[in-house]
Structure formats: C-alpha cells, structure tokens
C-alpha cells in the first residue's frame, strides 16, 4: 500500500505523508503503510493472515509527530501548546488524560488549550472562507451579465 505525492513538500503540513508501522488487529503482524502524518489507523488486508482489518499505530509515534506538526503550525494565531492540544484531541483522537501526559500538564489545562485552539482554528477557517468568497465575487469569469 504505497501512495506517492508528486509535490509532497508543497502540501499543507497536516496532509504530508509518512511511512508508519501498523499492527494487524487480527494476528498482530507488523506492516508499513504510507499515510497522512496524523492518521492513527488504516484499513487494509493483512499480508500475514489475509484478513481485511483496521490496523493501528502506536500512540507514542503519533504524539511525537503531533509535536513536530504543532511546532510548524505555531505562530501569530496559535501557540505551540494550543496547536498541540488541538492536534492531539481533534486529529489524533487521544483522550484528555493521554494528551495531558504527553504535554506534561493537567487534563483541565489540555481542555483549556484545546478549546482556545479550536476557537482560533474556527475563526481562521471563517476568515479564509470569507476571503475566498470575496475573491470569487471579484473574479470577472464568475460574474453574470
């Protein structure tokens, strides 16, 4: 299961693909798949038992990747800790206790960082959508006569 992206370095940081090890839920056989950086599982046929299964990767590997991504996302809108809390809770899907341990903080602080990060992401998406709409309104090819 190998996918290739021609201009992988030009893609958004959360869409870049990596090779990651997965374990078959049926027989425990370890395999490598090329997937999105923060994907925790993949559905595939096991090369050992032949079953179509959901295969999972280790939380530690995803947490390390989320740290790297959060560092690259941090800036004027999101702090690195807000980005990490958002990524761990929204994209990786770990619970608040696991996120707290990974961030060396309390679950309630993860909740606060996640909430604030989510608010900022929603605001940024709203602004981006509005700018796209305004640009489309300005584009002469889309105007009707």
Tab-separated table of N, CA, C and O in Angstrom, residues 34-91:
chain	number	residue	atom	x	y	z
A	34	UNK	N	2.110	3.959	3.915
A	34	UNK	CA	2.388	5.377	3.678
A	34	UNK	C	1.060	6.112	3.779
A	34	UNK	O	0.160	5.906	2.974
A	35	UNK	N	0.961	6.957	4.804
A	35	UNK	CA	-0.312	7.603	5.115
A	35	UNK	C	-0.083	9.036	5.581
A	35	UNK	O	1.050	9.464	5.765
A	36	UNK	N	-1.169	9.754	5.812
A	36	UNK	CA	-1.098	11.091	6.381
A	36	UNK	C	-0.424	11.071	7.739
A	36	UNK	O	-0.567	10.107	8.499
A	37	UNK	N	0.312	12.111	8.045
A	37	UNK	CA	1.142	12.163	9.261
A	37	UNK	C	0.419	11.817	10.549
A	37	UNK	O	0.987	11.195	11.429
A	38	UNK	N	-0.820	12.270	10.696
A	38	UNK	CA	-1.508	12.121	11.974
A	38	UNK	C	-2.598	11.052	11.950
A	38	UNK	O	-3.441	11.013	12.832
A	39	UNK	N	-2.559	10.177	10.959
A	39	UNK	CA	-3.548	9.099	10.905
A	39	UNK	C	-3.178	7.990	11.867
A	39	UNK	O	-2.075	7.469	11.843
A	40	UNK	N	-4.122	7.611	12.715
A	40	UNK	CA	-3.877	6.620	13.752
A	40	UNK	C	-4.152	5.197	13.283
A	40	UNK	O	-3.638	4.251	13.848
A	41	UNK	N	-4.985	5.055	12.251
A	41	UNK	CA	-5.319	3.713	11.797
A	41	UNK	C	-5.506	3.691	10.288
A	41	UNK	O	-5.683	4.722	9.653
A	42	UNK	N	-5.455	2.493	9.741
A	42	UNK	CA	-5.644	2.286	8.313
A	42	UNK	C	-6.395	0.968	8.139
A	42	UNK	O	-6.227	0.043	8.925
A	43	UNK	N	-7.258	0.920	7.141
A	43	UNK	CA	-7.940	-0.331	6.812
A	43	UNK	C	-7.204	-0.965	5.639
A	43	UNK	O	-6.996	-0.315	4.610
A	44	UNK	N	-6.807	-2.206	5.811
A	44	UNK	CA	-6.048	-2.874	4.760
A	44	UNK	C	-6.099	-4.381	4.969
A	44	UNK	O	-6.479	-4.855	6.044
A	45	UNK	N	-5.692	-5.092	3.950
A	45	UNK	CA	-5.577	-6.539	4.042
A	45	UNK	C	-4.226	-6.869	4.674
A	45	UNK	O	-3.195	-6.366	4.244
A	46	UNK	N	-4.269	-7.698	5.684
A	46	UNK	CA	-3.036	-8.106	6.360
A	46	UNK	C	-2.234	-9.009	5.436
A	46	UNK	O	-2.767	-9.938	4.826
A	47	UNK	N	-0.941	-8.759	5.322
A	47	UNK	CA	-0.065	-9.562	4.479
A	47	UNK	C	0.210	-10.935	5.085
A	47	UNK	O	0.650	-11.855	4.382
A	48	UNK	N	-0.072	-11.101	6.358
A	48	UNK	CA	0.190	-12.362	7.038
A	48	UNK	C	-1.046	-13.263	7.065
A	48	UNK	O	-1.014	-14.388	6.572
A	49	UNK	N	-2.170	-12.755	7.596
A	49	UNK	CA	-3.362	-13.592	7.745
A	49	UNK	C	-4.367	-13.403	6.611
A	49	UNK	O	-5.307	-14.183	6.469
A	50	UNK	N	-4.193	-12.357	5.807
A	50	UNK	CA	-5.083	-12.136	4.677
A	50	UNK	C	-6.408	-11.500	5.025
A	50	UNK	O	-7.240	-11.283	4.143
A	51	UNK	N	-6.647	-11.202	6.296
A	51	UNK	CA	-7.910	-10.580	6.705
A	51	UNK	C	-7.902	-9.092	6.409
A	51	UNK	O	-6.867	-8.425	6.505
A	52	UNK	N	-9.078	-8.565	6.073
A	52	UNK	CA	-9.279	-7.122	5.918
A	52	UNK	C	-9.516	-6.594	7.325
A	52	UNK	O	-10.479	-6.960	7.978
A	53	UNK	N	-8.596	-5.788	7.825
A	53	UNK	CA	-8.695	-5.333	9.209
A	53	UNK	C	-8.413	-3.850	9.315
A	53	UNK	O	-7.878	-3.223	8.404
A	54	UNK	N	-8.763	-3.312	10.463
A	54	UNK	CA	-8.328	-1.976	10.835
A	54	UNK	C	-7.020	-2.165	11.576
A	54	UNK	O	-6.944	-2.923	12.539
A	55	UNK	N	-5.976	-1.522	11.083
A	55	UNK	CA	-4.663	-1.650	11.687
A	55	UNK	C	-4.321	-0.346	12.393
A	55	UNK	O	-4.644	0.731	11.896
A	56	UNK	N	-3.703	-0.447	13.551
A	56	UNK	CA	-3.415	0.734	14.352
A	56	UNK	C	-1.921	0.931	14.528
A	56	UNK	O	-1.140	-0.011	14.442
A	57	UNK	N	-1.546	2.186	14.780
A	57	UNK	CA	-0.158	2.525	15.049
A	57	UNK	C	-0.031	2.934	16.514
A	57	UNK	O	-1.030	3.135	17.205
A	58	UNK	N	1.167	3.089	16.989
A	58	UNK	CA	1.365	3.415	18.405
A	58	UNK	C	1.051	4.885	18.686
A	58	UNK	O	1.339	5.765	17.872
A	59	UNK	N	0.457	5.127	19.838
A	59	UNK	CA	0.127	6.492	20.253
A	59	UNK	C	1.391	7.329	20.403
A	59	UNK	O	1.399	8.512	20.065
A	60	UNK	N	2.470	6.724	20.881
A	60	UNK	CA	3.725	7.458	21.087
A	60	UNK	C	4.251	8.034	19.776
A	60	UNK	O	4.716	9.172	19.725
A	61	UNK	N	4.159	7.247	18.716
A	61	UNK	CA	4.638	7.704	17.412
A	61	UNK	C	3.798	8.890	16.917
A	61	UNK	O	4.324	9.865	16.390
A	62	UNK	N	2.491	8.804	17.116
A	62	UNK	CA	1.609	9.893	16.695
A	62	UNK	C	1.816	11.146	17.539
A	62	UNK	O	1.771	12.261	17.019
A	63	UNK	N	2.052	10.979	18.812
A	63	UNK	CA	2.287	12.128	19.697
A	63	UNK	C	3.563	12.849	19.287
A	63	UNK	O	3.599	14.081	19.219
A	64	UNK	N	4.624	12.087	18.988
A	64	UNK	CA	5.872	12.706	18.524
A	64	UNK	C	5.657	13.478	17.229
A	64	UNK	O	6.157	14.595	17.060
A	65	UNK	N	4.899	12.899	16.306
A	65	UNK	CA	4.603	13.579	15.048
A	65	UNK	C	3.774	14.825	15.297
A	65	UNK	O	4.021	15.880	14.703
A	66	UNK	N	2.789	14.732	16.198
A	66	UNK	CA	1.946	15.890	16.521
A	66	UNK	C	2.785	17.024	17.099
A	66	UNK	O	2.536	18.199	16.807
A	67	UNK	N	3.790	16.690	17.896
A	67	UNK	CA	4.692	17.727	18.432
A	67	UNK	C	5.407	18.464	17.298
A	67	UNK	O	5.504	19.689	17.297
A	68	UNK	N	5.912	17.704	16.331
A	68	UNK	CA	6.607	18.314	15.195
A	68	UNK	C	5.660	19.211	14.393
A	68	UNK	O	6.021	20.318	14.000
A	69	UNK	N	4.454	18.721	14.130
A	69	UNK	CA	3.478	19.489	13.365
A	69	UNK	C	3.072	20.750	14.135
A	69	UNK	O	2.985	21.839	13.561
A	70	UNK	N	2.832	20.623	15.438
A	70	UNK	CA	2.438	21.775	16.261
A	70	UNK	C	3.505	22.860	16.224
A	70	UNK	O	3.190	24.045	16.152
A	71	UNK	N	4.767	22.443	16.245
A	71	UNK	CA	5.863	23.412	16.182
A	71	UNK	C	5.812	24.197	14.876
A	71	UNK	O	6.025	25.401	14.840
A	72	UNK	N	5.487	23.501	13.765
A	72	UNK	CA	5.412	24.162	12.466
A	72	UNK	C	4.154	25.010	12.314
A	72	UNK	O	4.152	25.982	11.564
A	73	UNK	N	3.069	24.649	13.005
A	73	UNK	CA	1.815	25.401	12.907
A	73	UNK	C	1.795	26.642	13.796
A	73	UNK	O	1.056	27.584	13.527
A	74	UNK	N	2.577	26.607	14.855
A	74	UNK	CA	2.558	27.713	15.818
A	74	UNK	C	2.994	29.014	15.156
A	74	UNK	O	3.849	29.026	14.269
A	75	UNK	N	2.380	30.078	15.588
A	75	UNK	CA	2.719	31.383	15.033
A	75	UNK	C	1.884	32.466	15.673
A	75	UNK	O	1.642	32.435	16.882
A	76	UNK	N	1.419	33.395	14.855
A	76	UNK	CA	0.672	34.531	15.399
A	76	UNK	C	-0.753	34.168	15.796
A	76	UNK	O	-1.347	34.859	16.608
A	77	UNK	N	-1.301	33.088	15.250
A	77	UNK	CA	-2.683	32.717	15.578
A	77	UNK	C	-2.719	31.706	16.717
A	77	UNK	O	-3.421	31.897	17.702
A	78	UNK	N	-1.985	30.625	16.581
A	78	UNK	CA	-1.968	29.557	17.590
A	78	UNK	C	-0.617	29.484	18.276
A	78	UNK	O	0.415	29.559	17.611
A	79	UNK	N	-0.641	29.282	19.595
A	79	UNK	CA	0.607	28.975	20.282
A	79	UNK	C	0.933	27.511	20.007
A	79	UNK	O	0.073	26.737	19.586
A	80	UNK	N	2.160	27.125	20.268
A	80	UNK	CA	2.552	25.740	20.031
A	80	UNK	C	1.743	24.785	20.908
A	80	UNK	O	1.327	23.716	20.471
A	81	UNK	N	1.479	25.180	22.154
A	81	UNK	CA	0.712	24.304	23.058
A	81	UNK	C	-0.754	24.217	22.652
A	81	UNK	O	-1.364	23.157	22.770
A	82	UNK	N	-1.323	25.310	22.167
A	82	UNK	CA	-2.697	25.255	21.660
A	82	UNK	C	-2.767	24.354	20.430
A	82	UNK	O	-3.686	23.542	20.300
A	83	UNK	N	-1.790	24.503	19.540
A	83	UNK	CA	-1.754	23.668	18.342
A	83	UNK	C	-1.610	22.196	18.719
A	83	UNK	O	-2.310	21.342	18.169
A	84	UNK	N	-0.741	21.892	19.676
A	84	UNK	CA	-0.537	20.506	20.088
A	84	UNK	C	-1.798	19.933	20.727
A	84	UNK	O	-2.206	18.812	20.408
A	85	UNK	N	-2.433	20.681	21.614
A	85	UNK	CA	-3.670	20.204	22.242
A	85	UNK	C	-4.742	19.964	21.186
A	85	UNK	O	-5.444	18.941	21.209
A	86	UNK	N	-4.871	20.886	20.239
A	86	UNK	CA	-5.852	20.743	19.163
A	86	UNK	C	-5.559	19.494	18.330
A	86	UNK	O	-6.451	18.689	18.059
A	87	UNK	N	-4.310	19.326	17.917
A	87	UNK	CA	-3.940	18.175	17.093
A	87	UNK	C	-4.162	16.852	17.821
A	87	UNK	O	-4.722	15.908	17.256
A	88	UNK	N	-3.735	16.791	19.079
A	88	UNK	CA	-3.882	15.547	19.831
A	88	UNK	C	-5.343	15.177	20.036
A	88	UNK	O	-5.723	14.012	19.895
A	89	UNK	N	-6.173	16.157	20.353
A	89	UNK	CA	-7.582	15.866	20.644
A	89	UNK	C	-8.415	15.720	19.367
A	89	UNK	O	-9.227	14.813	19.264
A	90	UNK	N	-8.214	16.598	18.381
A	90	UNK	CA	-9.063	16.613	17.187
A	90	UNK	C	-8.595	15.650	16.098
A	90	UNK	O	-9.418	14.965	15.505
A	91	UNK	N	-7.310	15.625	15.811
A	91	UNK	CA	-6.823	14.844	14.684
A	91	UNK	C	-6.293	13.469	15.080
A	91	UNK	O	-6.538	12.492	14.387
